[in-house]
Short mmCIF file of C-alpha atoms in Angstrom, two decimals:
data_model
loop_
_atom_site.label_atom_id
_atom_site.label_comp_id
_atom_site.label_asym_id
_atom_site.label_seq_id
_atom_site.Cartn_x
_atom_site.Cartn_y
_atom_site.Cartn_z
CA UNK A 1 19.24 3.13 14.79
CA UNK A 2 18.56 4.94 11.37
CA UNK A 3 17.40 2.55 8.47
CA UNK A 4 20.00 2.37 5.78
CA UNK A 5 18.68 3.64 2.51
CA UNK A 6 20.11 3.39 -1.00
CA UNK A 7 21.32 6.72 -2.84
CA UNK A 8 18.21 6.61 -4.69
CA UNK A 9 16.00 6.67 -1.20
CA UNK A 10 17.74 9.60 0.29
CA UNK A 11 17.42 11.51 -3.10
CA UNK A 12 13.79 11.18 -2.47
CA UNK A 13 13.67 11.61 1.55
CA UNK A 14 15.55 15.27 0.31
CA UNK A 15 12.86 15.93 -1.88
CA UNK A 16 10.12 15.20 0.37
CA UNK A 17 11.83 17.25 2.53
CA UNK A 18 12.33 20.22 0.45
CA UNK A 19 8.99 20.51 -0.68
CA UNK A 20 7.67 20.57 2.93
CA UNK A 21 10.04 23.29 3.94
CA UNK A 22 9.48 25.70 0.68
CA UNK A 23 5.50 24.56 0.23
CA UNK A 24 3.93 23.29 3.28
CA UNK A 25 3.42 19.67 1.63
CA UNK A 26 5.21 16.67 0.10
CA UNK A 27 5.57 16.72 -3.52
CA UNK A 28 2.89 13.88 -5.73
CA UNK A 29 4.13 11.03 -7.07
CA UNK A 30 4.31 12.62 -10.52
CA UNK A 31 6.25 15.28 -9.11
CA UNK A 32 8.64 12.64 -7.72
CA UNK A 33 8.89 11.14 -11.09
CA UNK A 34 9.69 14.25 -12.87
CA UNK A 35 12.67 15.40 -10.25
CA UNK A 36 14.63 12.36 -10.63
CA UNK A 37 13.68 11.21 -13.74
CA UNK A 38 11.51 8.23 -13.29
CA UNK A 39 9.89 7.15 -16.69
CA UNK A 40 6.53 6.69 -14.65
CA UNK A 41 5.04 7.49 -11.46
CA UNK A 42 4.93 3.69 -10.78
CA UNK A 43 8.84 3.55 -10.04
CA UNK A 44 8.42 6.70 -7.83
CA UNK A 45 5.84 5.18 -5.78
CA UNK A 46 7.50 1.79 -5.68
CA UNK A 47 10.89 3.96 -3.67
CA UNK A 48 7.77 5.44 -1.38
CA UNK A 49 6.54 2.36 -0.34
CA UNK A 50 10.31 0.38 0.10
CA UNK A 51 10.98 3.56 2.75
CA UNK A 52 7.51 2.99 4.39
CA UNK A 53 8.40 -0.40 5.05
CA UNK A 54 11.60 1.12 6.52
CA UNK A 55 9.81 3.43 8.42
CA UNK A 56 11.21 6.13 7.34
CA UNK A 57 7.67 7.82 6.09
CA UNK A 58 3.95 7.06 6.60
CA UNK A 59 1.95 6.74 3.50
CA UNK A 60 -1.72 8.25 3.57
CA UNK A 61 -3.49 6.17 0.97
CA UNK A 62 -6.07 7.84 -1.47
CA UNK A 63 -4.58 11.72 -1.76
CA UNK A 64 -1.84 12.42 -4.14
CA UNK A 65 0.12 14.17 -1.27
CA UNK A 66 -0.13 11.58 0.95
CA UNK A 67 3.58 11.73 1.87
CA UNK A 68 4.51 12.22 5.83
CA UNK A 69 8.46 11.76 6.88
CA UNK A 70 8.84 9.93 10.11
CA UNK A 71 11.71 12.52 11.35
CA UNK A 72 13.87 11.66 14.54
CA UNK A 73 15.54 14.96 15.82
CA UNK A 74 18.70 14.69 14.66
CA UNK A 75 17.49 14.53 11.20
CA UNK A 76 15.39 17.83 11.73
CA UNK A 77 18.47 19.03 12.55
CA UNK A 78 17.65 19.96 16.47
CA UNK A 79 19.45 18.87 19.76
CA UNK A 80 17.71 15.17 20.80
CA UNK A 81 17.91 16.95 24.90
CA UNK A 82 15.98 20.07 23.70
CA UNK A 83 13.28 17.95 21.47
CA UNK A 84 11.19 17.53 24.17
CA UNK A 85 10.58 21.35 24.63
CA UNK A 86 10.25 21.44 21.12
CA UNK A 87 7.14 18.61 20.76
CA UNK A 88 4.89 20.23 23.63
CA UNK A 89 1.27 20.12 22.31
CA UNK A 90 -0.25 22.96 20.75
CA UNK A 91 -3.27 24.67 21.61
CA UNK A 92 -4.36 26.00 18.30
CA UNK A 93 -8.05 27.27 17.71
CA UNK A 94 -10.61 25.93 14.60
CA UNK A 95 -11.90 28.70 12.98
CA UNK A 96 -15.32 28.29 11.07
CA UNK A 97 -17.06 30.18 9.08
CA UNK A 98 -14.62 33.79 8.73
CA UNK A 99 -17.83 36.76 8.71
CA UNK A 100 -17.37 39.71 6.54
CA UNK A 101 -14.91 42.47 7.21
CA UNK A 102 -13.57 40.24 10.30
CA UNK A 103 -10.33 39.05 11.08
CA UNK A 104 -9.84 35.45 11.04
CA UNK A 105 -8.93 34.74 14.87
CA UNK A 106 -12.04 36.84 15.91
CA UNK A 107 -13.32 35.07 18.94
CA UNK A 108 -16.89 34.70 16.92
CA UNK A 109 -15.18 31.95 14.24
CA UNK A 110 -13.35 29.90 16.69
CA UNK A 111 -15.49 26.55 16.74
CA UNK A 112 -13.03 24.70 19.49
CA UNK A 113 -9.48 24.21 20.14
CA UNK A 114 -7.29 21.10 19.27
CA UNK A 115 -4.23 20.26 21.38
CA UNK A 116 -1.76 18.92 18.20
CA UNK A 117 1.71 17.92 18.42
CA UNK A 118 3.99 20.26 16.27
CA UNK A 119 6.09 18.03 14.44
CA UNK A 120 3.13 17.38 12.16
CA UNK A 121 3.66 20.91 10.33
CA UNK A 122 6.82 21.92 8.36
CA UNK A 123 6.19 25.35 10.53
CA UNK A 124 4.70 26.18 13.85
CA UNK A 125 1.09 26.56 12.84
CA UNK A 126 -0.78 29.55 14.68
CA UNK A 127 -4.76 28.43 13.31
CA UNK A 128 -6.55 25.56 11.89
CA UNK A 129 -8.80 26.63 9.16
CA UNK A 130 -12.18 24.27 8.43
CA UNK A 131 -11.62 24.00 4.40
CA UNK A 132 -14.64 24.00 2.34
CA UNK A 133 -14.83 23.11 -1.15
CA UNK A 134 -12.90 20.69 -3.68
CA UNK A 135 -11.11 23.64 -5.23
CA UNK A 136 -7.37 22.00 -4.06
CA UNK A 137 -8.60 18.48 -4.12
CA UNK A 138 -5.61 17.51 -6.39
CA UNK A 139 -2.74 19.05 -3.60
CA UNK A 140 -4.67 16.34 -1.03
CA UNK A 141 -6.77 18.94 0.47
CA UNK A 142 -10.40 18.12 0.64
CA UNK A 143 -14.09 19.71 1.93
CA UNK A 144 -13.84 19.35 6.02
CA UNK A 145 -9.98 18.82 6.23
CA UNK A 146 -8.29 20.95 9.05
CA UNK A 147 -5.75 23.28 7.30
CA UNK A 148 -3.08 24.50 9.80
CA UNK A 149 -1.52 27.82 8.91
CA UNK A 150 0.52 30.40 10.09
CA UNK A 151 -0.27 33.56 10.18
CA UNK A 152 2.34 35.69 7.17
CA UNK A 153 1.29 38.81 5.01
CA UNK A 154 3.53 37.70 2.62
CA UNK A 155 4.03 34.45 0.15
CA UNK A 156 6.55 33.08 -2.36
CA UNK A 157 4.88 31.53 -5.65
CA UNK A 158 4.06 28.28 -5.23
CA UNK A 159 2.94 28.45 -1.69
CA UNK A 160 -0.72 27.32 -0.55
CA UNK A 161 -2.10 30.10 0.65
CA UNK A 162 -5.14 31.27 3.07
CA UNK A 163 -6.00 34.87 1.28
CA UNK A 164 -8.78 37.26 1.57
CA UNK A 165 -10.95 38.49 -1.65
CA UNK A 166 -13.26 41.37 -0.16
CA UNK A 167 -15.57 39.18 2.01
CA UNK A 168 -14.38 35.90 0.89
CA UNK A 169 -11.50 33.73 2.19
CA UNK A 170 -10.39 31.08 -0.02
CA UNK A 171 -6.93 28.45 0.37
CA UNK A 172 -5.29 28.70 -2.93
CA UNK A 173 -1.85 27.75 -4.76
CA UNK A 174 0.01 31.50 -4.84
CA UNK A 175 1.55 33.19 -7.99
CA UNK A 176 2.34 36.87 -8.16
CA UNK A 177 3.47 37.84 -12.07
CA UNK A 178 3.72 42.25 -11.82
CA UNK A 179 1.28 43.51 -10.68
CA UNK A 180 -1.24 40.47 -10.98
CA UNK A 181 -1.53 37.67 -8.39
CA UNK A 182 -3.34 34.34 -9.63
CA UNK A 183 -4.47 31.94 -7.06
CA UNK A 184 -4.71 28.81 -8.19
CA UNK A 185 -6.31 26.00 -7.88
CA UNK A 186 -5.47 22.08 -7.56
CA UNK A 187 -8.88 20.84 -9.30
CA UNK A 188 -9.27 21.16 -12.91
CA UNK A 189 -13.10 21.94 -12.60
CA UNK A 190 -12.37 25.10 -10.83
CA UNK A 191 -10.92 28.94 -12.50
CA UNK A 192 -8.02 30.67 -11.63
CA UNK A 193 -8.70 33.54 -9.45
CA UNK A 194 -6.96 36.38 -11.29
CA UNK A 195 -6.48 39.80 -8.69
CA UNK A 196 -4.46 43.31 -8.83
CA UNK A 197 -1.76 43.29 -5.97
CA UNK A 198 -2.41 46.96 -5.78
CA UNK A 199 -6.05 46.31 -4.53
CA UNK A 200 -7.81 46.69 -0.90
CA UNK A 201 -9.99 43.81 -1.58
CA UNK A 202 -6.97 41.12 -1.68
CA UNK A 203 -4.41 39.67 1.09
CA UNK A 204 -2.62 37.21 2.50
CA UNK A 205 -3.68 36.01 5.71
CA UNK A 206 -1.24 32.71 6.32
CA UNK A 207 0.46 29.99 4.84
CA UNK A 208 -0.39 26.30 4.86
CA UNK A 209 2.28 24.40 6.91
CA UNK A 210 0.58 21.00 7.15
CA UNK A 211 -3.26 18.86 7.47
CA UNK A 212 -5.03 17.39 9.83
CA UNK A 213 -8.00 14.87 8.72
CA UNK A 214 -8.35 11.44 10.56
CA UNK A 215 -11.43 11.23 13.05
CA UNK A 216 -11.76 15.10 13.08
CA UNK A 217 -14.54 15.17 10.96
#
């Protein structure tokens, strides 16, 4: 049976909710705050840890995005005899260290392959991605997390992104204003990344759908 939540708590389930589906990640407390018009990120977190206790979402404690729903089927909106089907494990490689002029799922970057469950990611992931740096720190991604991503060419602003800058690939916050793209990141020690749509040296490889972290590194 379904906990019972207030008006208030379902507000807040939809929110979580929409963020995952249009970013790849639950909104931050602040973020919470601002939507529904708390006065301070205190009452937001106080709703987030009443619909823990229901079990309704798991709280990761120490990352501002911390935020996972507990989903049964129904609520994701498929068919509880087809779920099953739906929840197989998935074989996804871990790529490395991407080389020069490469693309990412060349066999020479695949470190090892995790079996997952899918119902972790807001979107069937294709690759996990080894994420180096502190550059999106403050969107709960951190040095050595496993970023799952599907593969896209394309992004919406706002998205978290896996792109390509001539040899480099870097996961960044997406914003595309003309002909300029700015990739952003979630760390106030680090510059935004400022690139010409137009050019050869810039694309979009995936989109983050979700993160993998305990005991995988």
């Amino acid at each position: 049976m379904l906990p019972k939540l207030t008006a208030r708590q379902q507000q807040i389930v939809d929110l979580i909710e929409h963020s995952i589906r249009t970013s790849g990640f639950p909104p931050t407390r602040a973020e919470i705050a601002q939507a529904l018009g708390f006065k301070s990120v205190n009452a937001a977190e106080d709703h987030l840890q009443a619909l823990a206790r229901k079990g309704v979402i798991e709280l990761s404690p120490g990352t501002s995005r911390g935020i996972r729903l507990k989903s049964t089927p129904e609520q994701l909106g498929f068919p509880s005899e087809g779920f099953a089907q739906l929840t197989l494990p998935l074989a996804l490689p871990l790529i490395g260290r991407v080389a020069a002029g490469s693309p990412i799922l060349a066999a020479e970057h695949v470190e090892a392959q995790y079996s997952v469950d899918p119902a972790l990611f807001s979107a069937r992931p294709d690759y996990l991605l080894k994420v180096r740096g502190m550059s999106m720190r403050d969107a709960g991604i951190v040095d050595g997390d496993l970023l799952a991503v599907q593969r896209r060419a394309e992004a919406r602003n706002g998205q978290i992104i896996v792109a390509r800058l001539g040899d480099e690939v870097t996961v960044k916050r997406y914003r595309k204003r003309g002909h300029t793209i700015e990739l952003l990141p979630e760390n106030p020690d680090f510059d935004t990344i400022e690139v010409d749509s137009r050019s050869d040296e810039f694309s979009v490889e995936g989109l983050a759908v979700g993160l993998l972290r305990v005991g995988m590194h």
